[in-house]
Coordinates of C-alpha atoms in Angstrom, one line a residue:
M1 CA -37.2 36.1 -12.4
H2 CA -36.7 38.3 -9.4
Q3 CA -36.6 42.0 -9.0
L4 CA -34.4 44.0 -6.7
Q5 CA -35.9 46.6 -4.4
E6 CA -33.2 49.3 -4.1
G7 CA -32.4 51.8 -1.4
G8 CA -32.5 51.8 2.3
G9 CA -29.5 49.5 3.0
P10 CA -26.0 50.8 3.8
W11 CA -23.9 51.7 0.8
G12 CA -27.0 51.2 -1.4
A13 CA -27.3 47.4 -0.6
P14 CA -30.7 45.9 -1.2
L15 CA -32.9 45.4 1.8
A16 CA -35.2 42.9 0.1
H17 CA -35.8 41.0 -3.1
I18 CA -39.1 40.5 -4.8
L19 CA -39.5 37.2 -6.5
E20 CA -42.0 36.2 -9.2
G21 CA -45.4 35.7 -7.6
G22 CA -44.9 38.6 -5.2
L23 CA -42.9 36.8 -2.6
I24 CA -40.6 39.1 -0.8
V25 CA -37.2 37.8 0.6
S26 CA -35.2 39.9 2.9
E27 CA -31.4 40.2 2.5
G28 CA -31.0 39.1 6.1
F29 CA -32.9 35.8 5.3
L30 CA -30.6 35.2 2.4
R31 CA -27.4 35.7 4.3
G32 CA -28.7 33.5 7.2
L33 CA -29.4 30.7 4.7
E34 CA -25.9 31.2 3.2
E35 CA -24.4 30.9 6.6
A36 CA -26.4 27.8 7.4
L37 CA -25.2 26.2 4.1
G38 CA -21.6 27.1 4.8
P39 CA -20.5 23.6 6.1
L40 CA -22.2 22.0 3.1
V41 CA -20.4 24.3 0.7
T42 CA -17.1 23.6 2.4
A43 CA -17.6 19.8 2.3
K44 CA -18.5 19.9 -1.4
A45 CA -15.6 22.1 -2.2
A46 CA -13.1 19.8 -0.4
A47 CA -14.5 16.8 -2.3
A48 CA -14.2 18.7 -5.6
A49 CA -10.6 19.7 -4.8
D50 CA -9.7 16.1 -4.0
A51 CA -11.4 14.9 -7.2
A52 CA -9.5 17.5 -9.3
A53 CA -6.2 16.5 -7.8
A54 CA -6.9 12.8 -8.5
A55 CA -7.9 13.6 -12.1
K56 CA -4.8 15.6 -12.6
A57 CA -2.6 12.7 -11.2
G58 CA -4.4 10.3 -13.5
A59 CA -4.1 12.5 -16.5
S60 CA -0.4 12.8 -15.9
K61 CA 0.1 9.2 -16.8
S62 CA -1.5 9.4 -20.2
P63 CA 1.2 11.3 -22.1
T64 CA 3.6 8.3 -21.8
A65 CA 1.2 6.1 -23.6
G66 CA 0.5 8.8 -26.1
Q67 CA 4.2 9.3 -26.8
Q68 CA 4.7 5.6 -27.3
Q69 CA 1.8 5.4 -29.7
Q70 CA 3.2 8.4 -31.6
Q71 CA 6.6 6.7 -31.9
Q72 CA 5.0 3.5 -33.2
Q73 CA 3.1 5.6 -35.9
Q74 CA 6.4 7.3 -36.9
Q75 CA 8.1 4.0 -37.2
Q76 CA 5.3 2.6 -39.3
Q77 CA 5.4 5.6 -41.6
A78 CA 9.2 5.4 -41.9
S79 CA 9.1 1.7 -42.9
K80 CA 6.4 2.4 -45.5
A81 CA 8.5 5.1 -47.0
A82 CA 11.6 2.9 -47.2
A83 CA 9.6 0.1 -48.9
A84 CA 8.4 2.5 -51.6
A85 CA 11.8 4.1 -52.2
D86 CA 12.6 2.0 -55.3
S87 CA 9.2 2.4 -57.0
D88 CA 8.8 4.1 -60.4
W89 CA 8.3 7.9 -60.7
E90 CA 4.5 7.7 -60.6
E91 CA 4.5 5.8 -57.4
D92 CA 7.2 8.1 -56.1
S93 CA 5.1 11.0 -57.0
K94 CA 2.1 9.5 -55.2
R95 CA 4.3 8.7 -52.3
K96 CA 5.5 12.4 -52.1
G97 CA 1.9 13.4 -52.3
K98 CA 1.1 11.1 -49.4
K99 CA 4.1 12.5 -47.5
G100 CA 2.8 16.0 -48.0
R101 CA -0.6 14.9 -46.8
S102 CA 1.0 13.1 -43.9
G103 CA 2.9 16.3 -42.9
K104 CA -0.4 18.2 -43.0
A105 CA -2.0 15.3 -41.0
S106 CA 0.9 15.6 -38.5
G107 CA 0.2 19.3 -38.1
G108 CA -3.5 18.4 -37.8
K109 CA -2.7 15.9 -35.0
Q110 CA -0.8 18.6 -33.1
K111 CA -3.7 21.0 -33.4
A112 CA -6.0 18.2 -32.4
A113 CA -3.8 17.5 -29.3
S114 CA -3.9 21.1 -28.4
S115 CA -7.6 21.2 -28.9
S116 CA -7.9 18.1 -26.8
T117 CA -6.0 19.7 -23.9
Q118 CA -8.3 22.7 -24.0
Q119 CA -11.3 20.4 -24.0
Q120 CA -9.9 18.6 -21.0
Q121 CA -9.5 21.9 -19.2
Q122 CA -13.0 22.9 -20.1
Q123 CA -14.3 19.6 -18.9
Q124 CA -12.5 19.9 -15.6
Q125 CA -14.0 23.4 -15.1
Q126 CA -17.4 22.1 -16.0
Q127 CA -17.0 19.2 -13.6
Q128 CA -16.0 21.6 -10.9
Q129 CA -19.1 23.7 -11.5
N130 CA -21.3 20.6 -11.6
A131 CA -19.7 19.5 -8.3
G132 CA -21.2 22.6 -6.6
V133 CA -24.2 22.8 -4.3
G134 CA -27.5 21.9 -6.0
M135 CA -31.1 22.2 -4.9
E136 CA -31.1 18.5 -4.1
D137 CA -28.2 18.9 -1.8
I138 CA -30.0 21.7 0.1
D139 CA -33.2 19.6 0.3
A140 CA -31.2 16.7 1.8
A141 CA -29.4 19.0 4.3
G142 CA -32.6 19.7 6.2
I143 CA -32.0 23.4 6.6
A144 CA -35.0 24.8 8.5
S145 CA -35.0 28.2 6.7
W146 CA -34.9 26.5 3.3
D147 CA -37.7 24.1 4.3
S148 CA -39.9 27.1 5.3
I149 CA -39.9 28.4 1.7
P150 CA -43.1 27.3 -0.2
A151 CA -42.4 24.6 -2.7
H152 CA -43.8 26.6 -5.6
A153 CA -41.4 29.5 -4.8
K154 CA -38.2 27.5 -4.4
E155 CA -37.4 27.5 -8.1
A156 CA -37.5 31.3 -8.2
F157 CA -35.7 31.6 -4.9
W158 CA -33.0 29.2 -6.3
G159 CA -32.3 31.7 -9.1
L160 CA -31.4 34.2 -6.4
L161 CA -29.4 31.9 -4.1
Q162 CA -27.5 29.8 -6.7
P163 CA -25.1 32.6 -7.8
R164 CA -24.1 33.3 -4.2
L165 CA -23.5 29.7 -3.5
A166 CA -21.5 29.3 -6.7
K167 CA -19.3 32.2 -5.6
A168 CA -18.9 30.8 -2.1
F169 CA -18.1 27.3 -3.6
A170 CA -15.4 28.7 -5.9
A171 CA -13.8 30.6 -3.0
A172 CA -13.9 27.4 -0.9
V173 CA -12.4 25.3 -3.6
A174 CA -9.6 27.9 -4.1
A175 CA -9.0 27.8 -0.3
C176 CA -8.8 24.0 -0.3
Q177 CA -6.4 24.0 -3.1
A178 CA -4.2 26.7 -1.4
S179 CA -4.3 24.6 1.8
V180 CA -3.2 21.5 -0.1
L181 CA -0.5 23.4 -1.9
Q182 CA 0.8 24.7 1.5
Q183 CA 0.8 21.2 2.9
Q184 CA 2.7 20.0 -0.1
Q185 CA 5.2 22.7 0.3
Q186 CA 5.6 21.9 4.0
K187 CA 6.0 18.2 3.2
A188 CA 8.6 19.0 0.5
A189 CA 10.5 21.2 2.9
A190 CA 10.5 18.5 5.6
E191 CA 11.6 15.8 3.1
G192 CA 14.3 18.1 1.8
E193 CA 15.6 18.7 5.3
L194 CA 15.6 14.9 6.0
L195 CA 17.4 14.3 2.7
Q196 CA 20.1 16.9 3.6
Q197 CA 20.6 15.1 7.0
R198 CA 21.0 11.7 5.3
Y199 CA 23.2 13.2 2.6
E200 CA 25.5 14.6 5.3
L201 CA 25.8 11.2 7.0
L202 CA 26.5 9.7 3.6
C203 CA 29.3 12.1 3.0
L204 CA 30.8 11.2 6.4
G205 CA 30.5 7.5 5.6
L206 CA 32.1 7.9 2.1
K207 CA 35.0 9.8 3.7
A208 CA 35.5 6.9 6.2
L209 CA 35.6 4.4 3.3
E210 CA 38.2 6.6 1.4
E211 CA 40.4 6.8 4.5
Q212 CA 40.2 3.1 5.0
Q213 CA 41.3 2.5 1.4
Q214 CA 44.2 5.0 1.9
Q215 CA 45.3 3.1 5.0
Q216 CA 45.3 -0.2 3.1
Q217 CA 47.3 1.4 0.3
Q218 CA 49.9 2.8 2.7
Q219 CA 50.2 -0.6 4.5
Q220 CA 50.3 -2.3 1.1
Q221 CA 47.5 -4.5 2.1
Q222 CA 45.2 -6.3 -0.3
Q223 CA 42.2 -4.0 -0.7
K224 CA 39.2 -6.1 0.4
P225 CA 35.9 -4.2 0.5
S226 CA 34.4 -4.2 4.0
P227 CA 30.8 -5.5 4.4
L228 CA 30.1 -2.1 5.9
A229 CA 30.9 -0.5 2.6
A230 CA 28.4 -2.7 0.9
Y231 CA 25.8 -1.8 3.5
L232 CA 26.4 1.9 3.1
F233 CA 25.7 1.7 -0.6
K234 CA 22.8 -0.7 -0.4
S235 CA 21.0 1.2 2.4
L236 CA 21.9 4.8 2.6
V237 CA 22.9 5.6 -1.0
F238 CA 19.9 3.9 -2.6
E239 CA 17.7 5.2 0.1
I240 CA 18.5 8.7 -1.0
I241 CA 18.2 7.8 -4.7
D242 CA 14.7 6.3 -4.2
K243 CA 13.6 9.4 -2.3
L244 CA 14.8 11.5 -5.2
I245 CA 12.9 9.4 -7.7
V246 CA 9.7 10.1 -5.7
T247 CA 10.5 13.8 -5.7
A248 CA 11.2 13.7 -9.5
F249 CA 7.8 12.2 -10.3
R250 CA 6.1 14.7 -8.1
H251 CA 7.8 17.6 -10.0
A252 CA 7.4 16.1 -13.4
N253 CA 3.7 15.3 -13.4
G254 CA 2.3 15.5 -9.8
E255 CA 2.2 11.7 -9.5
E256 CA 2.9 10.0 -6.1
V257 CA 5.0 6.8 -6.4
E258 CA 6.8 4.5 -4.0
A259 CA 10.3 3.6 -5.1
S260 CA 12.3 0.5 -4.0
S261 CA 14.8 -1.9 -5.4
N262 CA 11.9 -3.9 -6.9
N263 CA 10.7 -1.1 -9.2
R264 CA 13.5 1.4 -9.3
Q265 CA 14.5 0.7 -13.0
Q266 CA 10.9 0.6 -14.1
L267 CA 10.2 4.0 -12.5
L268 CA 13.4 5.5 -14.1
S269 CA 12.2 4.3 -17.5
R270 CA 8.8 5.8 -17.0
L271 CA 10.4 9.1 -15.8
A272 CA 12.7 9.2 -18.9
A273 CA 9.6 9.0 -21.1
S274 CA 7.5 11.5 -19.3
G275 CA 8.9 14.7 -20.9
E276 CA 12.0 16.9 -21.1
E277 CA 12.2 17.6 -17.3
G278 CA 11.6 14.0 -16.4
S279 CA 14.1 12.8 -18.9
S280 CA 16.9 15.0 -17.5
S281 CA 16.1 13.9 -14.0
A282 CA 16.0 10.2 -15.0
A283 CA 19.4 10.5 -16.7
A284 CA 21.0 12.0 -13.6
L285 CA 19.4 9.5 -11.3
Q286 CA 20.5 6.7 -13.6
Q287 CA 24.1 7.9 -13.4
A288 CA 23.9 8.1 -9.6
A289 CA 22.5 4.6 -9.4
A290 CA 25.2 3.2 -11.7
A291 CA 27.9 4.8 -9.4
A292 CA 26.2 3.2 -6.4
A293 CA 26.1 -0.2 -8.1
K294 CA 29.8 0.1 -8.8
R295 CA 30.4 1.3 -5.2
D296 CA 32.3 4.3 -6.4
A297 CA 33.0 6.0 -3.1
A298 CA 34.8 8.9 -4.8
G299 CA 32.1 9.8 -7.3
V300 CA 28.8 8.8 -6.0
G301 CA 28.4 11.7 -3.6
G302 CA 28.8 14.2 -6.5
D303 CA 26.5 12.2 -8.7
I304 CA 23.8 12.2 -6.1
K305 CA 24.2 16.0 -5.6
E306 CA 23.8 16.5 -9.4
A307 CA 20.7 14.2 -9.5
A308 CA 19.2 16.1 -6.6
N309 CA 19.7 19.4 -8.4
E310 CA 17.8 18.0 -11.4
C311 CA 15.0 17.0 -9.0
H312 CA 14.8 20.5 -7.5
V313 CA 16.4 19.4 -4.3
F314 CA 19.6 21.2 -3.4
L315 CA 21.9 19.1 -1.2
R316 CA 25.1 20.6 0.3
P317 CA 28.1 18.5 1.3
P318 CA 29.3 19.4 4.7
D319 CA 32.3 21.7 4.7
K320 CA 35.1 21.4 7.4
R321 CA 33.3 23.5 9.9
R322 CA 30.0 21.6 9.4
T323 CA 31.9 18.2 9.5
K324 CA 33.5 19.1 12.8
Q325 CA 30.1 20.1 14.2
L326 CA 28.5 16.9 13.0
L327 CA 31.2 14.7 14.5
S328 CA 30.9 16.5 17.8
E329 CA 27.1 16.0 17.8
L330 CA 27.5 12.4 16.9
R331 CA 30.0 11.7 19.7
S332 CA 27.6 13.3 22.2
N333 CA 24.6 11.4 20.9
W334 CA 26.4 8.0 20.8
S335 CA 27.9 8.5 24.2
A336 CA 24.5 9.0 25.6
A337 CA 23.1 6.0 23.7
A338 CA 26.0 3.8 25.0
A339 CA 25.3 5.0 28.6
A340 CA 21.6 4.3 28.3
A341 CA 22.1 0.8 26.8
A342 CA 24.7 -0.1 29.5
E343 CA 22.3 1.1 32.2
L344 CA 19.5 -1.1 30.8
Q345 CA 21.9 -4.0 30.2
Q346 CA 21.0 -4.0 26.5
H347 CA 24.3 -5.6 25.4
R348 CA 23.7 -5.6 21.6
K349 CA 22.7 -1.9 21.6
F350 CA 25.6 -1.1 23.9
C351 CA 28.1 -3.0 21.7
H352 CA 26.8 -1.1 18.6
A353 CA 27.0 2.3 20.3
V354 CA 30.5 1.7 21.7
A355 CA 31.8 0.5 18.3
T356 CA 30.4 3.6 16.6
L357 CA 31.8 5.8 19.4
F358 CA 35.3 4.2 18.9
F359 CA 35.2 5.1 15.2
L360 CA 34.3 8.7 16.2
K361 CA 36.9 9.1 18.9
H362 CA 39.9 7.1 17.5
A363 CA 39.5 7.4 13.7
G364 CA 37.6 10.7 13.6
V365 CA 35.0 9.2 11.2
Y366 CA 31.4 8.2 11.2
L367 CA 30.2 5.1 9.5
E368 CA 26.5 4.0 9.7
F369 CA 25.9 0.3 10.2
P370 CA 23.3 -2.0 11.8
A371 CA 23.4 -3.7 15.2
E372 CA 23.7 -7.1 13.6
D373 CA 26.3 -9.9 14.2
W374 CA 28.0 -9.5 10.9
A375 CA 28.1 -5.7 11.1
L376 CA 29.5 -5.7 14.6
A377 CA 32.2 -8.2 13.6
A378 CA 33.1 -6.1 10.6
A379 CA 33.3 -3.0 12.7
A380 CA 35.5 -4.7 15.2
A381 CA 37.8 -5.8 12.3
L382 CA 38.1 -2.2 11.1
L383 CA 38.8 -1.0 14.6
Q384 CA 41.6 -3.6 14.8
Q385 CA 43.1 -2.1 11.6
Q386 CA 42.8 1.3 13.1
Q387 CA 44.6 0.2 16.3
Q388 CA 47.4 -1.4 14.3
Q389 CA 47.9 1.9 12.5
Q390 CA 48.0 3.8 15.8
Q391 CA 50.5 1.4 17.3
S392 CA 52.7 1.7 14.2
A393 CA 52.7 5.5 14.7
N394 CA 53.4 5.1 18.5
K395 CA 50.0 6.5 19.4
G396 CA 49.0 3.7 21.7
S397 CA 46.1 1.2 21.5
I398 CA 42.3 1.6 21.6
E399 CA 41.4 1.1 25.3
G400 CA 38.5 -1.3 25.5
L401 CA 38.8 -2.8 22.1
E402 CA 39.6 -6.3 23.4
D403 CA 36.5 -6.1 25.6
L404 CA 34.4 -4.9 22.6
M405 CA 35.7 -7.9 20.6
A406 CA 34.8 -10.2 23.4
L407 CA 31.3 -8.8 23.7
T408 CA 30.9 -9.0 19.9
A409 CA 31.9 -12.7 20.0
A410 CA 29.5 -13.4 22.8
L411 CA 26.7 -11.9 20.9
E412 CA 27.4 -13.9 17.7
S413 CA 24.9 -16.6 16.7
G414 CA 26.0 -20.1 17.5
Q415 CA 27.3 -19.0 20.9
D416 CA 30.9 -19.7 19.8
L417 CA 33.1 -17.3 21.8
G418 CA 36.2 -18.3 20.1
V419 CA 37.9 -18.9 23.4
C420 CA 40.3 -22.0 23.2
G421 CA 38.0 -23.3 20.4
L422 CA 35.4 -24.5 23.0
F423 CA 31.7 -24.4 22.4
V424 CA 29.9 -22.5 25.1
S425 CA 26.3 -23.0 26.3
P426 CA 23.8 -20.1 26.0
L427 CA 24.0 -19.6 29.7
D428 CA 27.8 -19.3 29.6
S429 CA 27.5 -17.0 26.6
H430 CA 25.1 -14.7 28.5
E431 CA 27.5 -14.6 31.5
A432 CA 30.4 -13.9 29.1
A433 CA 28.4 -11.0 27.6
Q434 CA 27.7 -9.7 31.0
E435 CA 31.3 -9.8 32.0
A436 CA 32.6 -8.3 28.7
A437 CA 29.9 -5.5 28.8
A438 CA 30.9 -4.6 32.4
A439 CA 34.6 -4.4 31.5
L440 CA 33.8 -2.4 28.4
K441 CA 31.6 0.0 30.3
A442 CA 34.4 0.8 32.7
K443 CA 36.8 1.6 29.9
A444 CA 34.6 3.2 27.2
L445 CA 32.4 5.4 29.5
K446 CA 34.8 7.3 31.7
G447 CA 32.6 10.3 32.4
P448 CA 33.1 13.7 30.7
Q449 CA 35.8 12.6 28.2
S450 CA 33.4 10.1 26.6
A451 CA 31.3 12.9 25.3

């Protein structure tokens, strides 16, 4: 044991400590050793914080198995009670006695579960304490000031140093956990902002699909779903749903998962069995997924918003002012993209950008689609419908649409331009693409009005 030599220091702080055996240790020596051990304490604290986070994530998976086991036990008890229902009064009495005992046992199980939770928390605290800096860590660190202490005095010196290191270690663990929490909050904010952006584009796309359906109804055409509608639901809608599943797991139990079409239903089932909060999130997400599977353009936007609310993500559909702002920004961005692609003679990117730009300028809608042959052909077909509607309303035609269709045909696989039914060689196809792109550039990019 050590004795403190009081007095002398500022505010009554000790100047030195007398250890057993008469060894005197100055306060300055202690503080210098603490400072030298600072990096070691920080490294051990970071490792302990990571281990605690991993243990918490692992423990979050266990309630599901426990709930399933409890349900199986309840089913077994119910079947036993039903089998004994028509026994005589003695057996019935015995059964009632067993029921009473089983009720007590159930209460005992709840107490045991609560006790088990407390034990787990105590074990985690004990593990955190054990993860602190020990004498063997200091010996291995090769600190000169520590090595200068005589071997026979180190045990007594450790009794003086250990409480200080424990305090520094606890503070470092708390700082690491606070840093991790801040990073998680920043990550969640960035993901929420990205989800909002994707949701706004989804709302614009759904509006475009609704307007297309209205046009078909007005013209009494057979309503055939466009491949672009299927793409919108398959890519953008389910992309948002999968991101919300990831967020729901993070809020429900801190678990990090990756959601895709391969494991979406499995994750939703797990989420539904993870507790009250997870169950409500899973139900809302399941409803949104069902609307997406049915390609319900009118209802899926609202279902996704409700599911996001359950996952603590608050999505806002764009109002008229925001929609106008978005369409203006998109026109500017796609005009720049078309000009850049034309300059670099990237015909596929140019065709994709101009098709998107035509939707924005002539239909006043935005619809996300890939720069693939089938999508470009589907976009050209929709633009043809838009032109027919404009012509029927005496609003003229879409300048450059014929050139866009020629460029689309030139880019199609098989090199079939559809001109007089002739097959064209790859070289001729490239020349046709060059010619169509040049003609389209002259009409689609006319300076200031293209933006």
